Amino acid sequence: MTTDEAAADPWKTVDALWAWLESDRPTGGTEGLLLRMLKLSEEVGEVAQAVIGATGQNPRKGVTHTWDDVQSELCDVVITALVALRTLTPDAREVFERHLARVAQRSLGPGA
């Protein structure tokens, strides 16, 4: 899959990543599912680490990251969440689009 293909339809990339992870899944069943969901916490922790590093909040380490690092880590969270959703349902695209529409309507009002 090329970069252009991934950009044109990110859901194809999500499906490909899901299939790749499923092909070499060391733990299956409910435990494997839970571990896939826990990956989100790891990625969110990396966002926090990057923010702390970008702002120099750890006096022992100083500035260790950039805001570009934070952006990359946030993208990892989004990708991991979409793959986790795909793990729960093959209809991840539709589930996400319906939920996004509900959030938009609730937050932005009718016709959003």
Coordinates of N, CA, C and O in Angstrom, one line a residue:
M1 N 0.8 -1.2 0.0 CA 0.0 0.0 0.0 C 0.9 1.2 0.0 O 1.8 1.4 0.8
T2 N 0.6 2.1 -0.9 CA 1.4 3.4 -1.0 C 0.9 4.4 0.0 O -0.2 4.3 0.5
T3 N 1.7 5.5 0.2 CA 1.3 6.6 1.0 C 0.0 7.2 0.4 O -0.9 7.6 1.2
D4 N 0.0 7.4 -0.9 CA -1.2 8.0 -1.5 C -2.5 7.2 -1.3 O -3.5 7.7 -1.1
E5 N -2.3 5.9 -1.4 CA -3.5 5.0 -1.2 C -4.0 5.1 0.3 O -5.2 5.1 0.5
A6 N -3.0 5.1 1.2 CA -3.4 5.3 2.6 C -4.1 6.6 2.9 O -5.1 6.6 3.6
A7 N -3.6 7.6 2.2 CA -4.3 9.0 2.4 C -5.6 9.0 1.8 O -6.6 9.6 2.3
A8 N -5.8 8.3 0.6 CA -7.1 8.4 -0.1 C -8.2 7.7 0.7 O -9.3 8.1 0.7
D9 N -7.8 6.6 1.4 CA -8.8 5.8 2.1 C -8.2 5.2 3.4 O -7.7 4.1 3.3
P10 N -8.1 6.0 4.4 CA -7.4 5.5 5.6 C -8.0 4.2 6.2 O -7.3 3.4 6.8
W11 N -9.3 3.9 5.9 CA -9.9 2.7 6.4 C -9.3 1.4 5.7 O -9.2 0.4 6.4
K12 N -8.8 1.6 4.5 CA -8.1 0.4 3.9 C -6.8 0.2 4.7 O -6.4 -1.0 4.9
T13 N -6.1 1.2 5.1 CA -4.9 1.1 5.9 C -5.3 0.5 7.3 O -4.5 -0.4 7.7
V14 N -6.3 0.9 7.9 CA -6.8 0.4 9.2 C -7.0 -1.1 9.0 O -6.6 -1.9 9.8
D15 N -7.7 -1.5 7.9 CA -8.0 -2.9 7.7 C -6.7 -3.7 7.5 O -6.5 -4.8 8.0
A16 N -5.7 -3.1 6.8 CA -4.5 -3.8 6.5 C -3.7 -3.9 7.8 O -3.1 -5.0 8.1
L17 N -3.7 -2.9 8.6 CA -3.0 -3.0 9.9 C -3.6 -4.0 10.8 O -2.9 -4.8 11.5
W18 N -4.9 -4.1 10.8 CA -5.7 -5.0 11.6 C -5.3 -6.5 11.2 O -5.0 -7.3 12.0
A19 N -5.3 -6.7 9.8 CA -5.0 -8.0 9.3 C -3.6 -8.4 9.7 O -3.3 -9.6 10.0
W20 N -2.7 -7.5 9.6 CA -1.3 -7.7 9.9 C -1.1 -8.1 11.4 O -0.4 -9.1 11.7
L21 N -1.8 -7.4 12.3 CA -1.7 -7.7 13.7 C -2.4 -9.1 14.0 O -1.9 -9.8 14.8
E22 N -3.5 -9.3 13.3 CA -4.2 -10.6 13.5 C -3.4 -11.8 13.1 O -3.5 -12.9 13.6
S23 N -2.6 -11.6 12.0 CA -1.8 -12.7 11.5 C -0.7 -13.2 12.4 O -0.2 -14.3 12.2
D24 N -0.3 -12.4 13.3 CA 0.7 -12.8 14.3 C 0.4 -12.4 15.7 O 1.1 -11.9 16.5
R25 N -0.9 -12.8 16.1 CA -1.4 -12.5 17.4 C -1.0 -13.5 18.4 O -1.5 -14.7 18.3
P26 N -0.1 -13.2 19.4 CA 0.3 -14.2 20.3 C -0.7 -14.7 21.3 O -0.7 -15.8 21.8
T27 N -1.7 -13.8 21.5 CA -2.8 -14.1 22.5 C -4.1 -13.9 21.8 O -4.4 -12.8 21.3
G28 N -5.0 -14.9 21.9 CA -6.3 -14.7 21.2 C -7.4 -14.6 22.2 O -7.1 -14.4 23.4
G29 N -8.6 -14.7 21.8 CA -9.8 -14.7 22.6 C -10.0 -13.4 23.3 O -9.5 -12.3 22.9
T30 N -10.6 -13.5 24.4 CA -10.9 -12.3 25.2 C -9.7 -11.6 25.7 O -9.6 -10.4 25.7
E31 N -8.7 -12.4 26.1 CA -7.4 -11.8 26.6 C -6.7 -11.0 25.5 O -6.3 -9.9 25.7
G32 N -6.7 -11.5 24.3 CA -6.1 -10.8 23.2 C -6.9 -9.5 22.9 O -6.3 -8.5 22.6
L33 N -8.2 -9.6 22.9 CA -9.0 -8.4 22.7 C -8.7 -7.3 23.8 O -8.5 -6.2 23.4
L34 N -8.6 -7.7 25.0 CA -8.3 -6.8 26.1 C -7.0 -6.2 25.9 O -6.8 -5.0 26.1
L35 N -6.0 -7.0 25.5 CA -4.6 -6.5 25.3 C -4.6 -5.4 24.2 O -3.9 -4.4 24.3
R36 N -5.4 -5.7 23.1 CA -5.5 -4.7 22.0 C -6.1 -3.4 22.5 O -5.6 -2.3 22.1
M37 N -7.1 -3.5 23.4 CA -7.6 -2.2 23.9 C -6.7 -1.5 24.9 O -6.6 -0.3 24.9
L38 N -5.9 -2.3 25.6 CA -4.9 -1.7 26.5 C -3.8 -0.9 25.8 O -3.2 0.0 26.3
K39 N -3.6 -1.3 24.6 CA -2.6 -0.6 23.7 C -2.9 0.9 23.7 O -2.0 1.7 23.6
L40 N -4.1 1.2 23.7 CA -4.5 2.6 23.7 C -3.9 3.4 24.9 O -3.5 4.5 24.7
S41 N -4.0 2.8 26.1 CA -3.4 3.4 27.2 C -1.9 3.7 27.1 O -1.4 4.7 27.5
E42 N -1.2 2.7 26.5 CA 0.2 2.9 26.2 C 0.4 4.1 25.3 O 1.3 4.9 25.6
E43 N -0.3 4.2 24.3 CA -0.2 5.3 23.3 C -0.5 6.6 23.9 O 0.2 7.6 23.7
V44 N -1.6 6.7 24.7 CA -1.9 7.9 25.4 C -0.8 8.3 26.4 O -0.5 9.5 26.5
G45 N -0.2 7.4 27.0 CA 1.0 7.6 27.9 C 2.1 8.2 27.1 O 2.8 9.1 27.6
E46 N 2.3 7.8 25.9 CA 3.4 8.4 25.1 C 3.1 9.8 24.7 O 4.0 10.6 24.5
V47 N 1.8 10.1 24.5 CA 1.4 11.5 24.3 C 1.8 12.4 25.5 O 2.4 13.4 25.4
A48 N 1.4 11.9 26.7 CA 1.8 12.6 27.9 C 3.3 12.8 28.0 O 3.7 13.9 28.4
Q49 N 4.0 11.7 27.7 CA 5.5 11.8 27.8 C 6.0 12.9 26.8 O 6.9 13.7 27.2
A50 N 5.5 12.9 25.6 CA 5.9 13.9 24.6 C 5.6 15.3 25.1 O 6.4 16.2 24.9
V51 N 4.4 15.5 25.6 CA 4.0 16.9 26.1 C 4.9 17.3 27.2 O 5.4 18.4 27.2
I52 N 5.2 16.4 28.2 CA 6.1 16.7 29.3 C 7.5 17.1 28.7 O 8.1 18.0 29.1
G53 N 7.9 16.3 27.7 CA 9.2 16.5 27.1 C 9.2 17.8 26.3 O 10.3 18.5 26.3
A54 N 8.2 18.1 25.6 CA 8.1 19.4 24.8 C 8.1 20.6 25.6 O 8.6 21.7 25.2
T55 N 7.5 20.5 26.8 CA 7.4 21.7 27.7 C 8.5 21.7 28.8 O 8.6 22.7 29.6
G56 N 9.4 20.7 28.8 CA 10.5 20.7 29.7 C 10.1 20.5 31.2 O 10.7 21.0 32.1
Q57 N 8.9 19.9 31.4 CA 8.4 19.8 32.8 C 9.1 18.9 33.7 O 8.9 18.9 34.9
N58 N 10.0 18.0 33.2 CA 10.8 17.2 34.0 C 12.2 17.9 34.2 O 13.0 17.9 33.2
P59 N 12.5 18.5 35.3 CA 13.7 19.2 35.5 C 15.0 18.4 35.3 O 16.0 18.9 34.9
R60 N 14.9 17.1 35.6 CA 16.0 16.2 35.4 C 16.3 16.0 34.0 O 17.5 15.8 33.6
K61 N 15.3 16.0 33.1 CA 15.5 15.7 31.7 C 15.5 16.9 30.8 O 16.2 16.9 29.7
G62 N 14.8 18.0 31.2 CA 14.7 19.2 30.4 C 13.8 18.9 29.2 O 12.9 18.0 29.2
V63 N 14.0 19.6 28.1 CA 13.3 19.5 26.9 C 13.8 18.3 26.1 O 15.0 18.3 25.7
T64 N 13.0 17.3 25.9 CA 13.4 16.1 25.2 C 12.6 15.8 24.0 O 12.9 14.9 23.2
H65 N 11.5 16.5 23.8 CA 10.6 16.3 22.6 C 10.2 17.6 22.0 O 10.4 18.7 22.6
T66 N 9.6 17.5 20.8 CA 9.1 18.7 20.1 C 7.6 18.5 20.0 O 7.0 17.5 20.3
W67 N 6.9 19.6 19.6 CA 5.5 19.5 19.4 C 5.2 18.7 18.2 O 4.1 18.1 18.1
D68 N 6.1 18.5 17.2 CA 5.9 17.5 16.2 C 5.9 16.1 16.7 O 5.1 15.3 16.2
D69 N 6.7 15.9 17.8 CA 6.6 14.5 18.4 C 5.2 14.3 19.0 O 4.6 13.2 19.0
V70 N 4.6 15.4 19.6 CA 3.3 15.3 20.2 C 2.3 15.0 19.1 O 1.4 14.1 19.3
Q71 N 2.4 15.6 18.0 CA 1.5 15.4 16.9 C 1.6 13.9 16.4 O 0.6 13.3 16.2
S72 N 2.8 13.4 16.3 CA 3.0 12.0 15.9 C 2.4 11.1 16.9 O 1.7 10.1 16.5
E73 N 2.5 11.3 18.2 CA 2.0 10.5 19.2 C 0.5 10.5 19.2 O -0.2 9.5 19.4
L74 N -0.1 11.7 19.0 CA -1.6 11.8 18.9 C -2.1 11.0 17.7 O -3.1 10.3 17.8
C75 N -1.3 11.0 16.6 CA -1.7 10.2 15.4 C -1.7 8.7 15.8 O -2.6 8.0 15.3
D76 N -0.7 8.3 16.5 CA -0.6 6.9 17.0 C -1.8 6.5 17.8 O -2.3 5.4 17.7
V77 N -2.3 7.5 18.6 CA -3.5 7.2 19.4 C -4.7 7.0 18.5 O -5.5 6.0 18.7
V78 N -4.9 7.8 17.5 CA -6.0 7.7 16.6 C -5.9 6.4 15.8 O -6.9 5.6 15.7
I79 N -4.7 6.1 15.3 CA -4.6 4.8 14.6 C -4.9 3.6 15.4 O -5.6 2.7 15.1
T80 N -4.3 3.6 16.6 CA -4.5 2.5 17.6 C -6.0 2.4 17.9 O -6.5 1.3 18.0
A81 N -6.7 3.5 18.1 CA -8.1 3.4 18.4 C -8.9 2.9 17.3 O -9.8 2.1 17.5
L82 N -8.6 3.3 16.1 CA -9.3 2.8 14.9 C -9.0 1.3 14.7 O -10.0 0.5 14.3
V83 N -7.8 0.8 14.9 CA -7.5 -0.6 14.8 C -8.2 -1.4 15.9 O -8.8 -2.5 15.7
A84 N -8.3 -0.8 17.1 CA -9.0 -1.4 18.2 C -10.5 -1.5 17.8 O -11.1 -2.6 18.1
L85 N -11.1 -0.5 17.3 CA -12.5 -0.5 16.9 C -12.7 -1.6 15.8 O -13.6 -2.4 15.8
R86 N -11.7 -1.7 14.8 CA -11.8 -2.7 13.8 C -11.7 -4.1 14.4 O -12.3 -5.1 13.9
T87 N -11.0 -4.2 15.5 CA -10.9 -5.5 16.2 C -12.3 -5.9 16.7 O -12.6 -7.1 16.7
L88 N -13.1 -5.0 17.2 CA -14.4 -5.2 17.7 C -15.4 -5.5 16.7 O -16.4 -6.3 16.9
T89 N -15.3 -4.9 15.5 CA -16.3 -5.1 14.5 C -15.7 -4.9 13.1 O -14.9 -3.9 12.9
P90 N -16.1 -5.7 12.1 CA -15.7 -5.5 10.8 C -16.3 -4.2 10.1 O -15.9 -3.8 9.1
D91 N -17.4 -3.7 10.8 CA -18.1 -2.5 10.3 C -17.6 -1.3 11.0 O -18.3 -0.3 11.3
A92 N -16.3 -1.2 11.3 CA -15.7 -0.1 12.0 C -15.9 1.2 11.4 O -16.3 2.2 12.1
R93 N -15.8 1.3 10.1 CA -16.0 2.6 9.3 C -17.5 3.1 9.6 O -17.6 4.2 10.0
E94 N -18.4 2.2 9.5 CA -19.8 2.6 9.6 C -20.1 3.0 11.1 O -20.8 4.0 11.4
V95 N -19.6 2.2 12.0 CA -19.8 2.5 13.5 C -19.2 3.9 13.8 O -19.8 4.7 14.4
F96 N -18.0 4.1 13.3 CA -17.3 5.4 13.6 C -18.1 6.6 12.9 O -18.3 7.6 13.6
E97 N -18.5 6.4 11.7 CA -19.2 7.5 11.0 C -20.5 7.8 11.7 O -20.8 9.0 11.8
R98 N -21.2 6.8 12.1 CA -22.5 7.1 12.8 C -22.2 7.8 14.1 O -22.9 8.7 14.5
H99 N -21.2 7.3 14.8 CA -20.9 8.0 16.1 C -20.4 9.4 15.9 O -20.8 10.3 16.7
L100 N -19.6 9.6 14.9 CA -19.1 11.0 14.7 C -20.3 11.9 14.3 O -20.3 13.1 14.8
A101 N -21.2 11.4 13.5 CA -22.4 12.2 13.2 C -23.2 12.6 14.4 O -23.7 13.7 14.6
R102 N -23.4 11.6 15.3 CA -24.1 11.9 16.6 C -23.4 12.9 17.4 O -24.0 13.8 18.0
V103 N -22.1 12.8 17.5 CA -21.3 13.8 18.3 C -21.4 15.2 17.7 O -21.6 16.2 18.3
A104 N -21.3 15.2 16.3 CA -21.4 16.5 15.6 C -22.7 17.1 15.8 O -22.8 18.3 16.1
Q105 N -23.8 16.3 15.7 CA -25.1 16.9 15.9 C -25.3 17.4 17.3 O -25.8 18.5 17.6
R106 N -24.9 16.6 18.3 CA -25.0 17.0 19.7 C -24.2 18.2 20.0 O -24.6 19.1 20.8
S107 N -23.0 18.3 19.4 CA -22.1 19.4 19.8 C -22.3 20.7 18.9 O -22.2 21.8 19.4
L108 N -22.6 20.4 17.6 CA -22.6 21.6 16.7 C -24.0 21.9 16.3 O -24.2 22.9 15.6
G109 N -25.0 21.1 16.7 CA -26.4 21.4 16.4 C -26.9 20.7 15.1 O -26.1 20.1 14.4
P110 N -28.2 20.7 14.9 CA -28.8 20.0 13.7 C -28.1 20.5 12.4 O -27.8 21.7 12.3
G111 N -28.0 19.6 11.5 CA -27.5 20.0 10.2 C -25.9 20.0 10.1 O -25.3 20.3 9.1
A112 N -25.3 19.6 11.3 CA -23.9 19.6 11.3 C -23.3 18.5 10.6 O -23.8 17.4 10.4

